[in-house]
mmCIF file with all atom_site columns, C-alpha atoms and ligand atoms in Angstrom:
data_model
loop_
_atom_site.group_PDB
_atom_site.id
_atom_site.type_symbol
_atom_site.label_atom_id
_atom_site.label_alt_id
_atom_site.label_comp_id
_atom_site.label_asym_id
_atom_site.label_entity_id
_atom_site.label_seq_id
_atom_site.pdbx_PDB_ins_code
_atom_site.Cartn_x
_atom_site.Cartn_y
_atom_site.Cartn_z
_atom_site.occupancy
_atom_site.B_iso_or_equiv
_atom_site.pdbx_formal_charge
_atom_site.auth_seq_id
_atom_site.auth_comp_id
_atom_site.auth_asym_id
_atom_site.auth_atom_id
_atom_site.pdbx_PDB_model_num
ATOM   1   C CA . UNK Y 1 1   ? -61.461 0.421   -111.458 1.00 0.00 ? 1   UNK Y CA 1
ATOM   2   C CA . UNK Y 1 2   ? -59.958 3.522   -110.441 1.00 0.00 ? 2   UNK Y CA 1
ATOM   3   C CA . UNK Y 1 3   ? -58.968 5.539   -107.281 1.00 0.00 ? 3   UNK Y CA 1
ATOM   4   C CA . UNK Y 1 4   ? -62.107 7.032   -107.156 1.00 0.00 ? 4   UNK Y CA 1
ATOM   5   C CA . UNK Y 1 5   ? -64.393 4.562   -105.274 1.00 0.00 ? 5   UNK Y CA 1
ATOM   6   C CA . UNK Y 1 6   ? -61.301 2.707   -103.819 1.00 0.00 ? 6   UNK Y CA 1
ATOM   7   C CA . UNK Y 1 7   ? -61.055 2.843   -99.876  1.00 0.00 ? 7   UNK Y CA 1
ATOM   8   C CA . UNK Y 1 8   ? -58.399 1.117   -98.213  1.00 0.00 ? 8   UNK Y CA 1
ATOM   9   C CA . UNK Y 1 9   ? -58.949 -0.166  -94.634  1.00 0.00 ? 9   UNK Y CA 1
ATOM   10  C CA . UNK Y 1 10  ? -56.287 -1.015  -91.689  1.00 0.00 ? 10  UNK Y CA 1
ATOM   11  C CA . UNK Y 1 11  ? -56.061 -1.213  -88.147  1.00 0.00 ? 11  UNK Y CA 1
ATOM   12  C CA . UNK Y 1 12  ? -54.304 -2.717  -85.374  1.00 0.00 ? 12  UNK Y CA 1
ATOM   13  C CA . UNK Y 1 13  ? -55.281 -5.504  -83.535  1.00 0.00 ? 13  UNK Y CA 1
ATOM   14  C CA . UNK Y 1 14  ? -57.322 -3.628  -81.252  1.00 0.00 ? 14  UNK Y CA 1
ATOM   15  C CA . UNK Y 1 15  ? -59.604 -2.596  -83.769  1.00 0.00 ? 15  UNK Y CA 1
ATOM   16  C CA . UNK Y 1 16  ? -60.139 -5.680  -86.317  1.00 0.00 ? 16  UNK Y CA 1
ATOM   17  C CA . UNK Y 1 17  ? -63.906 -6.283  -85.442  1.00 0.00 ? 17  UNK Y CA 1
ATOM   18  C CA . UNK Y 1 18  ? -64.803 -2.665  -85.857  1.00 0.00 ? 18  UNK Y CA 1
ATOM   19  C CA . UNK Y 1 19  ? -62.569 -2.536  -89.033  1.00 0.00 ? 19  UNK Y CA 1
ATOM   20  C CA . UNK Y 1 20  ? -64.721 -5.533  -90.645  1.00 0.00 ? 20  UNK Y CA 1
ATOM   21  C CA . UNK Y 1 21  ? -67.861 -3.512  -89.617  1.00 0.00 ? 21  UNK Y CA 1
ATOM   22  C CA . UNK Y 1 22  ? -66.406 -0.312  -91.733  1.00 0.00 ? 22  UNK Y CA 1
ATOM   23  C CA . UNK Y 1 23  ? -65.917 -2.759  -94.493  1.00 0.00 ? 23  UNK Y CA 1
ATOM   24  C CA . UNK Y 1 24  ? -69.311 -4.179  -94.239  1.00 0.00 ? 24  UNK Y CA 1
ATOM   25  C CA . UNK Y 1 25  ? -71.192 -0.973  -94.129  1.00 0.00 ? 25  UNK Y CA 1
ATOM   26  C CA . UNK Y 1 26  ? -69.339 0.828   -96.928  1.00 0.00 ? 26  UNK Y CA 1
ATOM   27  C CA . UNK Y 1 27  ? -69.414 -1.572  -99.667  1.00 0.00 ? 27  UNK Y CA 1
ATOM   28  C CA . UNK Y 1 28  ? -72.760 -1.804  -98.947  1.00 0.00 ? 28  UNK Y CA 1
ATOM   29  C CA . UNK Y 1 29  ? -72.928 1.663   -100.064 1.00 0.00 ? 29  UNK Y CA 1
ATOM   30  C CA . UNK Y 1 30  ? -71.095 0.965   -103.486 1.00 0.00 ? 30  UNK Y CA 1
ATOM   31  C CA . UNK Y 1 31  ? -67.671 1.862   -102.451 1.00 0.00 ? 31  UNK Y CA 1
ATOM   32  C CA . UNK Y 1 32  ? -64.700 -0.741  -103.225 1.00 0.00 ? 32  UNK Y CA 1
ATOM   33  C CA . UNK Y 1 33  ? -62.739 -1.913  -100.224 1.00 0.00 ? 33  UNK Y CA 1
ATOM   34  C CA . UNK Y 1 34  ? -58.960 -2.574  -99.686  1.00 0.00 ? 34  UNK Y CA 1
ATOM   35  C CA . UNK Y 1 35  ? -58.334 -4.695  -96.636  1.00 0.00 ? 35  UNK Y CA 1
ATOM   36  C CA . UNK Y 1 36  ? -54.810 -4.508  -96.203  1.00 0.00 ? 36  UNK Y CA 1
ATOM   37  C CA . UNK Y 1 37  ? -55.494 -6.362  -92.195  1.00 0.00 ? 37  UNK Y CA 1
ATOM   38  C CA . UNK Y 1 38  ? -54.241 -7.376  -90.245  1.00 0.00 ? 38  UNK Y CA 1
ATOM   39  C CA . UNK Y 1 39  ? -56.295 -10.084 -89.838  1.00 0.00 ? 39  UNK Y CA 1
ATOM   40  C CA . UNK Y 1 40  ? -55.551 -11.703 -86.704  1.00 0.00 ? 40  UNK Y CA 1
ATOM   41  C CA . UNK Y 1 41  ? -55.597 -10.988 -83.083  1.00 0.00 ? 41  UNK Y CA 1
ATOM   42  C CA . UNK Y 1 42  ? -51.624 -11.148 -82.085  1.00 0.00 ? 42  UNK Y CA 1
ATOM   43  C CA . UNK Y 1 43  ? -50.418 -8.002  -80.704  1.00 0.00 ? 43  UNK Y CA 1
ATOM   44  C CA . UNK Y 1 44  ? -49.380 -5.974  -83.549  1.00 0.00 ? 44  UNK Y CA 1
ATOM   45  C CA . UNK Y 1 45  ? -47.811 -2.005  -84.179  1.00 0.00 ? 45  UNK Y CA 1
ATOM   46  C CA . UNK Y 1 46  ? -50.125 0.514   -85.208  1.00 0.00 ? 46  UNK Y CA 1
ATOM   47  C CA . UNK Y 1 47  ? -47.544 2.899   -86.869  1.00 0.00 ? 47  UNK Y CA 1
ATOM   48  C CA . UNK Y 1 48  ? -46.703 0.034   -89.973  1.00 0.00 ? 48  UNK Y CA 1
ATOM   49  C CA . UNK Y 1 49  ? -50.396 -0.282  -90.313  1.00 0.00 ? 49  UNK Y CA 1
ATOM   50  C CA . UNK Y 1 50  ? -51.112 3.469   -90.436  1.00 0.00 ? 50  UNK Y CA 1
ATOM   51  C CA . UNK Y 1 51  ? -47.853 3.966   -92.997  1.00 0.00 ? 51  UNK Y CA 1
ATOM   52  C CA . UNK Y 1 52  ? -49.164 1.073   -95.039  1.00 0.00 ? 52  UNK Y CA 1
ATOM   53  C CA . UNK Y 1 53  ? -52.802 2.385   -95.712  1.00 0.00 ? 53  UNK Y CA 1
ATOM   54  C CA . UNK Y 1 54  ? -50.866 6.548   -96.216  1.00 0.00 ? 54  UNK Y CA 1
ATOM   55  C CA . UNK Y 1 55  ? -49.054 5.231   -98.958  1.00 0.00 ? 55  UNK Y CA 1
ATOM   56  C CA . UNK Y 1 56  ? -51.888 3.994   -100.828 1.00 0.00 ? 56  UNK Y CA 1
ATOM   57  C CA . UNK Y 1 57  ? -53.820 7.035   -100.442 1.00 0.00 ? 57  UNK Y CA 1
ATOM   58  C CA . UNK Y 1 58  ? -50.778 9.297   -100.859 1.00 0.00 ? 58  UNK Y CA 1
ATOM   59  C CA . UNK Y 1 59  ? -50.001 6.933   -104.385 1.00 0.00 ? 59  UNK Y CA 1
ATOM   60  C CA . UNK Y 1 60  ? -53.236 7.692   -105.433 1.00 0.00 ? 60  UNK Y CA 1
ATOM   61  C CA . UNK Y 1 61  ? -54.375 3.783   -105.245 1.00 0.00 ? 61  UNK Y CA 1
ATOM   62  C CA . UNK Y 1 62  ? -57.393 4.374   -102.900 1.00 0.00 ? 62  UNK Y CA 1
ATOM   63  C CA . UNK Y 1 63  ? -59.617 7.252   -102.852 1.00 0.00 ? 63  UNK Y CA 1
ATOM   64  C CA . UNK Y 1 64  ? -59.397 7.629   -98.971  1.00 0.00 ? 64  UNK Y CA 1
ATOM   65  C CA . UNK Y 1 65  ? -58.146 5.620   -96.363  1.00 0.00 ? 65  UNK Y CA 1
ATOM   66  C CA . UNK Y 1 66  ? -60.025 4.651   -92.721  1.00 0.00 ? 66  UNK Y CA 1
ATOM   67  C CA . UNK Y 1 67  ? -57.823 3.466   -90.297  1.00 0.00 ? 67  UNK Y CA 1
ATOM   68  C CA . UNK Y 1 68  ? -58.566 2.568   -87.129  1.00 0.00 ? 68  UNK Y CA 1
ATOM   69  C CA . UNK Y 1 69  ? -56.517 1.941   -83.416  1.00 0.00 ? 69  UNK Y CA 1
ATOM   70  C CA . UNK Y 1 70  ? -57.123 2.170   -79.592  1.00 0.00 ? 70  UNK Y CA 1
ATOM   71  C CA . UNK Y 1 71  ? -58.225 5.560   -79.463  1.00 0.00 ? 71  UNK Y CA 1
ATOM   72  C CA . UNK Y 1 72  ? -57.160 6.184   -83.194  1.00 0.00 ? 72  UNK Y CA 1
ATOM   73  C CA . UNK Y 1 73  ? -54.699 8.684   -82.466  1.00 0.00 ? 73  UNK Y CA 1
ATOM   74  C CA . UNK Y 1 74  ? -50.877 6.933   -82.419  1.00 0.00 ? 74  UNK Y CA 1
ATOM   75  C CA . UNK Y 1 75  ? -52.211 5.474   -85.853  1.00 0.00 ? 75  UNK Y CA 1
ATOM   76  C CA . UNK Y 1 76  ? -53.163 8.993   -87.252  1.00 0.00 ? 76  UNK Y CA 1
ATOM   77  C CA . UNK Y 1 77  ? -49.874 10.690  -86.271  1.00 0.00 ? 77  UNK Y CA 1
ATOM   78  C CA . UNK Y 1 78  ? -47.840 7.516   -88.388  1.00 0.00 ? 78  UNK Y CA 1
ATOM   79  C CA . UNK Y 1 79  ? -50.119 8.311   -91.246  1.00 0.00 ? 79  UNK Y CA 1
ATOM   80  C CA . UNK Y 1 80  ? -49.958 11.867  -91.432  1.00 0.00 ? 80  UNK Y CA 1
ATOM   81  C CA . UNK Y 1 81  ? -46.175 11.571  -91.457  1.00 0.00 ? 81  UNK Y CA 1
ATOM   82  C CA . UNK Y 1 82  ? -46.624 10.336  -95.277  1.00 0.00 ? 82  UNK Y CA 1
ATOM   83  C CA . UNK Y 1 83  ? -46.427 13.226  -97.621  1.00 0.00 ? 83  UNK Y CA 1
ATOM   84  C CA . UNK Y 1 84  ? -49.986 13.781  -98.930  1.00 0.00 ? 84  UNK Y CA 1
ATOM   85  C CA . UNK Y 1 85  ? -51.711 12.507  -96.187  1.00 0.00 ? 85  UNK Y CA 1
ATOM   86  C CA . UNK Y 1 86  ? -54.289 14.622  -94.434  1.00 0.00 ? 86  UNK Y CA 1
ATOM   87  C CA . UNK Y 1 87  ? -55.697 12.812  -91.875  1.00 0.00 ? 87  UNK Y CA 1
ATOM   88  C CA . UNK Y 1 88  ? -58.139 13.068  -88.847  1.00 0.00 ? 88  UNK Y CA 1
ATOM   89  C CA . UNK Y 1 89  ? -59.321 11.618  -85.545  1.00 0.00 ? 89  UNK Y CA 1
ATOM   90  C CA . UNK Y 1 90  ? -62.580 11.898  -85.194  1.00 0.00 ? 90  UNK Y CA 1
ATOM   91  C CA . UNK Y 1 91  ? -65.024 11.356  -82.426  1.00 0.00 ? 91  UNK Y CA 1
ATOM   92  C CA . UNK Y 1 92  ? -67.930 12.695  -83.610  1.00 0.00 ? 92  UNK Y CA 1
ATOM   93  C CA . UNK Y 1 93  ? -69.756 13.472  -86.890  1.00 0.00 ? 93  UNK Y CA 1
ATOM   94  C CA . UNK Y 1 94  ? -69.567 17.127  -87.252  1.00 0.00 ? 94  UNK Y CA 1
ATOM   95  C CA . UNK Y 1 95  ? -65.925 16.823  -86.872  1.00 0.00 ? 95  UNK Y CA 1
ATOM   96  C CA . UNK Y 1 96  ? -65.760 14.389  -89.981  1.00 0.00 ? 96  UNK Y CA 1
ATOM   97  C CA . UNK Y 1 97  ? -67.871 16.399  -91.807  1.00 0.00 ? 97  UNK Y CA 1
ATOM   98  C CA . UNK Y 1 98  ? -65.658 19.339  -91.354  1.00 0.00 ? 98  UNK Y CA 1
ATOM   99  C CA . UNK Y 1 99  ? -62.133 17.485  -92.241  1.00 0.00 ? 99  UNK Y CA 1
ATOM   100 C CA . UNK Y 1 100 ? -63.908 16.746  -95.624  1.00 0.00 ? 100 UNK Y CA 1
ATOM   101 C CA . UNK Y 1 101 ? -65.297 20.516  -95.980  1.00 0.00 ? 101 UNK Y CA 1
ATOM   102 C CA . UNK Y 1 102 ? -62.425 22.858  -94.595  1.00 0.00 ? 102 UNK Y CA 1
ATOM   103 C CA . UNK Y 1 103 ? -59.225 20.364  -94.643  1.00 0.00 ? 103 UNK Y CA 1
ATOM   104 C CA . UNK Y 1 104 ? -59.735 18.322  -97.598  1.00 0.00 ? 104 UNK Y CA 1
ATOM   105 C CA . UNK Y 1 105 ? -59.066 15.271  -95.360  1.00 0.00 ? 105 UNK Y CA 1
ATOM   106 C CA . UNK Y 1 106 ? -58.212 12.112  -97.165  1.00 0.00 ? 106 UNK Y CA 1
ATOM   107 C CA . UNK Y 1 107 ? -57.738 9.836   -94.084  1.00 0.00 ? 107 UNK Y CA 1
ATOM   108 C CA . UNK Y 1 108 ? -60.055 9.476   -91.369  1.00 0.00 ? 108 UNK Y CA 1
ATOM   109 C CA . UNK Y 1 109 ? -59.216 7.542   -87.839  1.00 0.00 ? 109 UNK Y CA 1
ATOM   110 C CA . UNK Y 1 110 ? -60.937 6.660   -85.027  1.00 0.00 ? 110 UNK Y CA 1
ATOM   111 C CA . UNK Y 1 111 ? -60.545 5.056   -81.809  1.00 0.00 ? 111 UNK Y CA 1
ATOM   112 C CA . UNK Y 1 112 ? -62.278 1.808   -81.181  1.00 0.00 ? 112 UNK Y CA 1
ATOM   113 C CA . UNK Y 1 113 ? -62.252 2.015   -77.542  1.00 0.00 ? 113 UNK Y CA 1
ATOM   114 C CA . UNK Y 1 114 ? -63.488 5.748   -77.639  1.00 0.00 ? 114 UNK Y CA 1
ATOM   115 C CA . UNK Y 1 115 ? -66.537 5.483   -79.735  1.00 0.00 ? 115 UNK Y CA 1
ATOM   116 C CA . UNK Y 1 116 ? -69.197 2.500   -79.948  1.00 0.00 ? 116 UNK Y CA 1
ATOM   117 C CA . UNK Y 1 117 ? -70.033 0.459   -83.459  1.00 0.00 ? 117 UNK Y CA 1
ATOM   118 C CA . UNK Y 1 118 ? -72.820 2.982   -84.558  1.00 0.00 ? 118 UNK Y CA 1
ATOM   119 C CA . UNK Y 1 119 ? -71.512 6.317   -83.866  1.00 0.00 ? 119 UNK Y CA 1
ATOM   120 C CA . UNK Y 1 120 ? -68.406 4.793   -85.785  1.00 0.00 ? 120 UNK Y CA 1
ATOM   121 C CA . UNK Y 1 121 ? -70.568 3.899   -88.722  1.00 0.00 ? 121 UNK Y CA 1
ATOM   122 C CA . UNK Y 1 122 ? -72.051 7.434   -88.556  1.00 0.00 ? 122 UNK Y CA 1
ATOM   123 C CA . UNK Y 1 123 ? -69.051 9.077   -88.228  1.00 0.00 ? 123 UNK Y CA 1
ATOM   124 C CA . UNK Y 1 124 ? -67.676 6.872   -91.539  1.00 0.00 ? 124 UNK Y CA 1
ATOM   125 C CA . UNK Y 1 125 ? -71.312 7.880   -93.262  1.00 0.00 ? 125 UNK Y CA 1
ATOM   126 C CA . UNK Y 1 126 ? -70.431 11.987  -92.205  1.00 0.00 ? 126 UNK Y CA 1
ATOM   127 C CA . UNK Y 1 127 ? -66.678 11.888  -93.956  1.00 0.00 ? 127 UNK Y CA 1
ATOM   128 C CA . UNK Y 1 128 ? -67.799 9.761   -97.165  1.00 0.00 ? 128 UNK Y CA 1
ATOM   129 C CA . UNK Y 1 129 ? -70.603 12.161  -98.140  1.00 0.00 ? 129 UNK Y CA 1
ATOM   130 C CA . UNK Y 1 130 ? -69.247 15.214  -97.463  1.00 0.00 ? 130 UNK Y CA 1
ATOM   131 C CA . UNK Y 1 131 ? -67.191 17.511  -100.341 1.00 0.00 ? 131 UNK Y CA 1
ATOM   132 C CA . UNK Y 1 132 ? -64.398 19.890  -100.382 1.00 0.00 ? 132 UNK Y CA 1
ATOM   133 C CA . UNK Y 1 133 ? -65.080 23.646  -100.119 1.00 0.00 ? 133 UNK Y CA 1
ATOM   134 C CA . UNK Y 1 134 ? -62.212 24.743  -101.934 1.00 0.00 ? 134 UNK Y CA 1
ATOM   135 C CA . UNK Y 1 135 ? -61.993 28.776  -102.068 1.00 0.00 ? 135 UNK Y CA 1
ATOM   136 C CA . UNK Y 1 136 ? -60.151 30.545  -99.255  1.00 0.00 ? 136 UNK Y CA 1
ATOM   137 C CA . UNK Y 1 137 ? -59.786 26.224  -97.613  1.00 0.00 ? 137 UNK Y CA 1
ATOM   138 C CA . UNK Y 1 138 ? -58.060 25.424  -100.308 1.00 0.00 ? 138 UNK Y CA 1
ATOM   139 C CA . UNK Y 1 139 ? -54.991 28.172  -99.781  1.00 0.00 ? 139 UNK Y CA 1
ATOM   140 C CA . UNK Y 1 140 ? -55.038 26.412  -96.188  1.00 0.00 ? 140 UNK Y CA 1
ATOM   141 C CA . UNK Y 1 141 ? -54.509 23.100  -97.267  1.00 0.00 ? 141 UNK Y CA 1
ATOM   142 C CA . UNK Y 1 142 ? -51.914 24.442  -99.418  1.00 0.00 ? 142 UNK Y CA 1
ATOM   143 C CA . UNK Y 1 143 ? -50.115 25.776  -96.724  1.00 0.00 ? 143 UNK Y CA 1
ATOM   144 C CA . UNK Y 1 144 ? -50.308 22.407  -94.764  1.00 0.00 ? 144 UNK Y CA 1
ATOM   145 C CA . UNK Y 1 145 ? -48.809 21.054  -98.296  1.00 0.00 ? 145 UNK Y CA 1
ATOM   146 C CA . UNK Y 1 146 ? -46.126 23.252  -98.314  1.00 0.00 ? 146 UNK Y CA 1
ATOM   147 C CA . UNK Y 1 147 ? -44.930 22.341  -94.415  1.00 0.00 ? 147 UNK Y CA 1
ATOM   148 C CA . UNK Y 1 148 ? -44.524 18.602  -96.105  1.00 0.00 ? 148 UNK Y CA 1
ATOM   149 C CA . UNK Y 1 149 ? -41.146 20.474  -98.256  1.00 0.00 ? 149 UNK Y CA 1
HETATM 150 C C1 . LIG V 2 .   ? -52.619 -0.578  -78.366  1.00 0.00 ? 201 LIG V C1 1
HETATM 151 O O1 . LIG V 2 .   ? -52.742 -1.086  -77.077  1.00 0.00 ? 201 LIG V O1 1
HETATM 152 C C2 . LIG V 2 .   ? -52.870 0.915   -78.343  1.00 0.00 ? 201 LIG V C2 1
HETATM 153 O O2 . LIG V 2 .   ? -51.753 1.582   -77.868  1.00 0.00 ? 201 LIG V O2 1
HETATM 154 C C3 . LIG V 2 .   ? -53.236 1.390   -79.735  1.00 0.00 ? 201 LIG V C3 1
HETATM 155 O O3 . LIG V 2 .   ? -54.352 0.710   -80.190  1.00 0.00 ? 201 LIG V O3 1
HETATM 156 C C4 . LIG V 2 .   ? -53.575 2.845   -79.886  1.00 0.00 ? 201 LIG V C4 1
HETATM 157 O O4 . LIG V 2 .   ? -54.518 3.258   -78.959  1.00 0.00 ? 201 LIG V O4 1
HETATM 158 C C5 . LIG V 2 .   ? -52.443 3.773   -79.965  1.00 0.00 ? 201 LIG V C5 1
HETATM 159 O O5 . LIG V 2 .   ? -52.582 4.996   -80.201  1.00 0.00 ? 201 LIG V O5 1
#
């Protein structure tokens, strides 16, 4: 098995049922999921769980990472504080198609309490299927890199 068609999944508690949805829907489209939970309800910190799924990505265990929070955005801002980590809040598809195309994004967020179950799935669908530009992007991103010292 390798990186490649690896995806590894968190959230906080907020965001557990929509996290299982994620799951659902994207191994049904052949990709292999990494649950790393949390699994139950209990209060719980988003920045552990958005640090946890980073370093898996940023290792290069898991192709991408999806995490998910509140409104998705305290759990993006742990994540992209792990070197490697590109990630994104989005709220609507063109948005995650464009983190794919122009930032080589290789963590996507989103807020559970900002966007309903199928626009999530959409949104999910929009970021998985869409490639890397590269070209005049790609001495962007390497600029991004070189902020991370
Ligand atoms: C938890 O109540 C909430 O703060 C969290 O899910 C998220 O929205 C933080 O950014």
């Amino acid at each position: 098995m390798t990186a490649g068609n690896r995806i590894v999944l968190s959230s906080d508690h907020a965001a557990i049922q929509l996290r299982q949805a994620i799951a659902t829907h994207i191994e049904a489209h052949g990709w292999v999921v990494v649950d790393i939970g949390p699994t139950t309800p209990e209060s719980t910190h988003y920045p552990k769980h958005g640090e946890a799924t980073a370093r898996l990505v940023a290792s290069g265990d898991c192709r991408f990472g999806i995490i998910l929070c509140g409104t998705g955005q305290g759990i993006m801002m742990a994540a992209n504080k792990v070197k490697g980590i590109r990630c994104g809040v989005c709220v609507d598809t063109f948005s995650a198609r464009m983190i794919r195309r122009h930032n080589d994004a290789n963590m996507l967020s989103i807020g559970v309490r900002v966007v309903g179950e199928g626009l999530a799935l959409d949104i999910v669908d929009a970021f998985l299927t869409t490639q890397f530009e590269g070209g005049r992007h790609a001495t962007r991103v390497e600029m991004i890199r070189a902020l991370e010292g």
